Short mmCIF file of C-alpha atoms in Angstrom, two decimals:
data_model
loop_
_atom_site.label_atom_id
_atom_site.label_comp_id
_atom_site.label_asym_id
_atom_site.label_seq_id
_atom_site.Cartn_x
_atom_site.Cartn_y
_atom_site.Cartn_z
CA UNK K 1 -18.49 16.42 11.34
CA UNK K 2 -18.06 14.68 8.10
CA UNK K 3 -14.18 14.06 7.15
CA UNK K 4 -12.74 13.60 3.79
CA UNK K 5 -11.15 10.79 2.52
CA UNK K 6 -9.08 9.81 -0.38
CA UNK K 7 -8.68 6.55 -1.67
CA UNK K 8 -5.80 5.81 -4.10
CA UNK K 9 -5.31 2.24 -5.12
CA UNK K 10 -3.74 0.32 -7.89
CA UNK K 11 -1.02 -2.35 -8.56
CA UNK K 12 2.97 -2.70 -7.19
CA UNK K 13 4.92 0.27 -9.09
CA UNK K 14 2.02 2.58 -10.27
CA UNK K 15 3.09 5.39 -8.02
CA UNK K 16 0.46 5.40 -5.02
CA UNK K 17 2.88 6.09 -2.45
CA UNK K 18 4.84 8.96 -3.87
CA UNK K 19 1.73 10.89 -5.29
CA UNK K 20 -0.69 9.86 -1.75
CA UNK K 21 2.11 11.43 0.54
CA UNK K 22 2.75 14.88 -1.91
CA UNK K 23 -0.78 15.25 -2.18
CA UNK K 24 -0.81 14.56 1.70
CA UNK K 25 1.59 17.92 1.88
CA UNK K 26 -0.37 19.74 -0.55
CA UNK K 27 -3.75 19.38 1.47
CA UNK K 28 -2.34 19.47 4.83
CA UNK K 29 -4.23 15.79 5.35
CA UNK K 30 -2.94 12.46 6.93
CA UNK K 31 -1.05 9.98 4.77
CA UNK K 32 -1.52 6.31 5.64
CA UNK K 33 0.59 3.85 3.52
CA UNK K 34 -1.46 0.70 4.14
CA UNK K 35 0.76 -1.15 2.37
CA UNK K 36 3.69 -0.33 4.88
CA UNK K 37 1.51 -1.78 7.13
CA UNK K 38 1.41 -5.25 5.76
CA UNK K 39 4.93 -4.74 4.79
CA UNK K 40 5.54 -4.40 8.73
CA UNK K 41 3.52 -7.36 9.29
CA UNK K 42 5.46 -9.16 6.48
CA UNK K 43 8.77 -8.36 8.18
CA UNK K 44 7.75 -9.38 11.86
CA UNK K 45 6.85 -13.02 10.19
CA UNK K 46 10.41 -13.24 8.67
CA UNK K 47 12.08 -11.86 11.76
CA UNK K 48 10.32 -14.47 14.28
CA UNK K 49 10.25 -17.03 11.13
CA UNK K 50 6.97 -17.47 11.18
CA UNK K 51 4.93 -20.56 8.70
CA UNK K 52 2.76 -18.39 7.29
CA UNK K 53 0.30 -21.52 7.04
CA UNK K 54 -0.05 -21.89 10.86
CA UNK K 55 -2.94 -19.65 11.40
CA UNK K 56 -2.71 -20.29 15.39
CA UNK K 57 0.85 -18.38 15.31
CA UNK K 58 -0.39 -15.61 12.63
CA UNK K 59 -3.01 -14.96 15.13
CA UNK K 60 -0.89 -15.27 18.49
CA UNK K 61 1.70 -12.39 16.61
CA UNK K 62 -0.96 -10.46 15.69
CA UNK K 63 -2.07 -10.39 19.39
CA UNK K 64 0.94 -8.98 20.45
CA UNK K 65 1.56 -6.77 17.28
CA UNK K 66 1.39 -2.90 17.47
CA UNK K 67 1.60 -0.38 14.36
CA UNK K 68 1.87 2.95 14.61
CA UNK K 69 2.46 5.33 11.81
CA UNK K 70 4.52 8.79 12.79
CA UNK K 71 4.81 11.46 9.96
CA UNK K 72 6.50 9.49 7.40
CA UNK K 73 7.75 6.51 9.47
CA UNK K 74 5.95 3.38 10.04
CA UNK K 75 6.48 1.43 13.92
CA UNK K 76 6.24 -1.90 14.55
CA UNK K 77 5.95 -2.66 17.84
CA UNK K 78 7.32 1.04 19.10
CA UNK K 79 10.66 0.30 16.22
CA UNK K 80 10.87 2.45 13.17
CA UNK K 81 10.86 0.09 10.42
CA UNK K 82 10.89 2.53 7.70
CA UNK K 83 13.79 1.49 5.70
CA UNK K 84 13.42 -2.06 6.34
CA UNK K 85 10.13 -2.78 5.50
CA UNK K 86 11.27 -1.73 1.33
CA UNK K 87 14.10 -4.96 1.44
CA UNK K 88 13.07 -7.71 -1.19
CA UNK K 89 12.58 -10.04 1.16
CA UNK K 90 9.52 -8.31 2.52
CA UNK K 91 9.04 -7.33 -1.23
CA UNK K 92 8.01 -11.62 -1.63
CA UNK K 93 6.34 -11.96 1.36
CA UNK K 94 4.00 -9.15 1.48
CA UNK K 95 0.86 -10.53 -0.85
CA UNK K 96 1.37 -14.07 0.78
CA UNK K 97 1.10 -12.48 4.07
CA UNK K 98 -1.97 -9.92 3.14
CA UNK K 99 -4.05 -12.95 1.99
CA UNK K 100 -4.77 -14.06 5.65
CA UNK K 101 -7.84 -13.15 6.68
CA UNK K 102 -6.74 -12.67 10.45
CA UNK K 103 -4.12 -9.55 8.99
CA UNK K 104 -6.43 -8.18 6.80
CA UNK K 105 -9.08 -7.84 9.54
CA UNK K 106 -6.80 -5.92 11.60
CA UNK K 107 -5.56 -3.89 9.60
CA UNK K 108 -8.64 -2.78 7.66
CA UNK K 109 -9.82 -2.23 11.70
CA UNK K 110 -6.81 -0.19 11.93
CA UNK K 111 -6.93 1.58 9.02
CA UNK K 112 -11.21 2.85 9.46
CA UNK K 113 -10.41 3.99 12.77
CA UNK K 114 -7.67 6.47 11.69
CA UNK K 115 -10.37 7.52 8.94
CA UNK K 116 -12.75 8.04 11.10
CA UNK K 117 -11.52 11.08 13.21
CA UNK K 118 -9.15 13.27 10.58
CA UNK K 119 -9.06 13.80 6.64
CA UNK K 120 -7.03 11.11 5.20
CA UNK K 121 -5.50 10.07 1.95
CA UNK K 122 -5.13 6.10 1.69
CA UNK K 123 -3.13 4.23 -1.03
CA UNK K 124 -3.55 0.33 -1.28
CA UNK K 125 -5.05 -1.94 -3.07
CA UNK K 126 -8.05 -2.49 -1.24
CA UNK K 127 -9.17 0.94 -0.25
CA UNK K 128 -12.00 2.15 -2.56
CA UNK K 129 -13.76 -1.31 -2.99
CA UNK K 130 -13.26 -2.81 0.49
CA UNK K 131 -11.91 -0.58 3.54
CA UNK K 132 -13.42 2.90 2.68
CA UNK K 133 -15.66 2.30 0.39
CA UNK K 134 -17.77 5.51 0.72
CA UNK K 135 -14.50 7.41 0.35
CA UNK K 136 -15.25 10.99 -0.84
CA UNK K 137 -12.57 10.64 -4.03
CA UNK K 138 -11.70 7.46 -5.10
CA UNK K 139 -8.62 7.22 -7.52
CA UNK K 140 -7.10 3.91 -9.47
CA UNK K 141 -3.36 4.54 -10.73
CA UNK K 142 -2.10 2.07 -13.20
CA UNK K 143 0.56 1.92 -15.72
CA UNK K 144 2.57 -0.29 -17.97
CA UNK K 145 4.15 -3.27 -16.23
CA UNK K 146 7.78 -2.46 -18.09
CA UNK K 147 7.61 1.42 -16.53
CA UNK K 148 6.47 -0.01 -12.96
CA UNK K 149 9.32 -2.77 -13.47
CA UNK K 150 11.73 -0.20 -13.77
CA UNK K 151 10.39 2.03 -11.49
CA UNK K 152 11.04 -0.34 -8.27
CA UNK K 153 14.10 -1.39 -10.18
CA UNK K 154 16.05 2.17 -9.71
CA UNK K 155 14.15 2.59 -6.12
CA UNK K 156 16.22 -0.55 -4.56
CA UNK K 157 19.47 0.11 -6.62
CA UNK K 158 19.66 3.61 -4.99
CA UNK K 159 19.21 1.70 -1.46
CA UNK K 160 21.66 -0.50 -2.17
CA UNK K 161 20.01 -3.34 -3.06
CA UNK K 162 21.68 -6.33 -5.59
CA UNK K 163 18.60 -7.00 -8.10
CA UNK K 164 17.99 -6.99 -11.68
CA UNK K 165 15.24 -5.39 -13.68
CA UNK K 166 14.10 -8.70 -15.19
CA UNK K 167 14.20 -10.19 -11.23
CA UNK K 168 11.81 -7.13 -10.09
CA UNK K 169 9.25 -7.50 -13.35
CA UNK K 170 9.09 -11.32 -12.47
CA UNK K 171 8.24 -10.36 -8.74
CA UNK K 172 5.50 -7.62 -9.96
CA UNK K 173 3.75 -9.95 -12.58
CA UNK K 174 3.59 -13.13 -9.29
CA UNK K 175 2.18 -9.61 -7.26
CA UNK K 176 -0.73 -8.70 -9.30
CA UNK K 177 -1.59 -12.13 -10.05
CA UNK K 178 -1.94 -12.71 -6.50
CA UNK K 179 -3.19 -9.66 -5.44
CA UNK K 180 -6.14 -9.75 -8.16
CA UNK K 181 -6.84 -13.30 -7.26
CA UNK K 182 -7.38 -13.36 -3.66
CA UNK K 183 -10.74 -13.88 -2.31
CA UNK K 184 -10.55 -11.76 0.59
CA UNK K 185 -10.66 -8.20 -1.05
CA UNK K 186 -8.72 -8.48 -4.18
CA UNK K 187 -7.03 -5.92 -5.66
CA UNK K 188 -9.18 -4.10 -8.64
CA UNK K 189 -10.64 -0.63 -10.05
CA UNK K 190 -13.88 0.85 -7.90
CA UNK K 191 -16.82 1.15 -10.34
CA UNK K 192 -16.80 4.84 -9.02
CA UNK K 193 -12.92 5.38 -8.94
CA UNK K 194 -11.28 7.70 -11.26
CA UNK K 195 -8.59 5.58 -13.54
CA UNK K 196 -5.56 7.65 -14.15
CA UNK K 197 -2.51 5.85 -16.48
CA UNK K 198 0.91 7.13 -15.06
CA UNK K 199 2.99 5.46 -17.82
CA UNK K 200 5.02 8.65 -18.99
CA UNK K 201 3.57 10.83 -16.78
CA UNK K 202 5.57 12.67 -14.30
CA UNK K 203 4.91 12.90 -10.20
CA UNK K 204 3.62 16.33 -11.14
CA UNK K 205 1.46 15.54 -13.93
CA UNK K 206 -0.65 12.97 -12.09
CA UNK K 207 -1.07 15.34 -8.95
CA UNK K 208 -2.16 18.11 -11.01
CA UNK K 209 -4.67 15.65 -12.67
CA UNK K 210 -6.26 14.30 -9.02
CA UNK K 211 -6.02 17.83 -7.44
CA UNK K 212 -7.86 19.28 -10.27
CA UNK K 213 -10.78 16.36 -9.72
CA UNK K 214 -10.93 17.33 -5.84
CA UNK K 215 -11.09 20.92 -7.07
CA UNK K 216 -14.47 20.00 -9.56
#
């Protein structure tokens, strides 16, 4: 039995997550947030303060390391991490941490094998060009850096975090340059993906657009 699955990728701020886990809802398939994933990972390497340069301990925590995702909340290690996992700490750690080749092989392994047995929607960065690469619909969401600036900017204010909107574009601009520059499956467009712009578009709008291509 073949499965579908939908790849969504595209930079910090562009609006993966929201749309991926709607559309999830919509077509009654599983959502996996593969960038929760590394954001777990992130956090367990600040928790057990972790050099992220010592490849024997990234690879002795990685033994031991369990993630489970649960409806909408992410485990690490049998704890929900959901909330935690968004903090700005993990928000500057996360591309550092999903450059090692160790993480991203388990995760990717991770990631396939939930592909492989249900229909799936997966938002990254990686997804159409690297870990599902003969994904059935492949997607790349984009927009201005100012909107996806502001965009994370109002999502940590209403969790209470203390940053400012020039703080979060800095930390967006060092993401993408480090996410498009890594060698080990860099972040960029599918030569088969769909590009959609989300800059001015509502949630709506864009989910109408991709469920109209999986309707054609």
């Amino acid at each position: 039995m073949d499965f579908m699955s939908i790849a969504l990728d595209g930079p910090a701020g562009a609006g993966k997550s929201t749309i991926a886990k709607k559309i999830s809802e919509i077509k009654n398939i599983t959502y996996i947030d593969t960038g929760a994933m590394y954001r777990a990972i992130a956090l367990k390497v600040i928790k057990e303060n972790i050099d992220i340069k010592n490849q024997d301990d990234i690879k002795k925590m990685l033994l031991g390391t369990q993630i489970d995702i649960k409806g909408n909340d992410i485990l690490l290690d049998d704890q929900i991490v959901t909330d935690e996992i968004r903090n700005p700490n993990v928000n500057k750690m996360v591309s550092h941490v999903a450059k090692i080749l160790e993480v991203r092989e388990k995760m990717t392994y991770l990631q396939r094998k939930n592909a492989s047995y249900q229909d799936v929607i997966m938002d990254g960065r990686d997804i159409g060009t690297f870990v599902l690469p003969n994904a059935t619909y492949k997607f790349y969401l984009t927009a201005s850096i100012e909107e996806r600036a502001k965009r994370r900017y109002v999502e940590l204010k209403e969790k209470g975090f203390e940053v400012t909107l020039e703080e979060i574009k800095d930390e967006i601009q060092k993401r993408d340059k480090m996410d498009m520059e890594r060698e080990i499956a860099p972040l960029k467009k599918a030569k088969d993906a769909i590009e959609i712009d989300t800059t001015g578009k509502g949630i709506e709008q864009v989910i109408m657009e991709i469920l109209k291509c999986l309707k054609e």
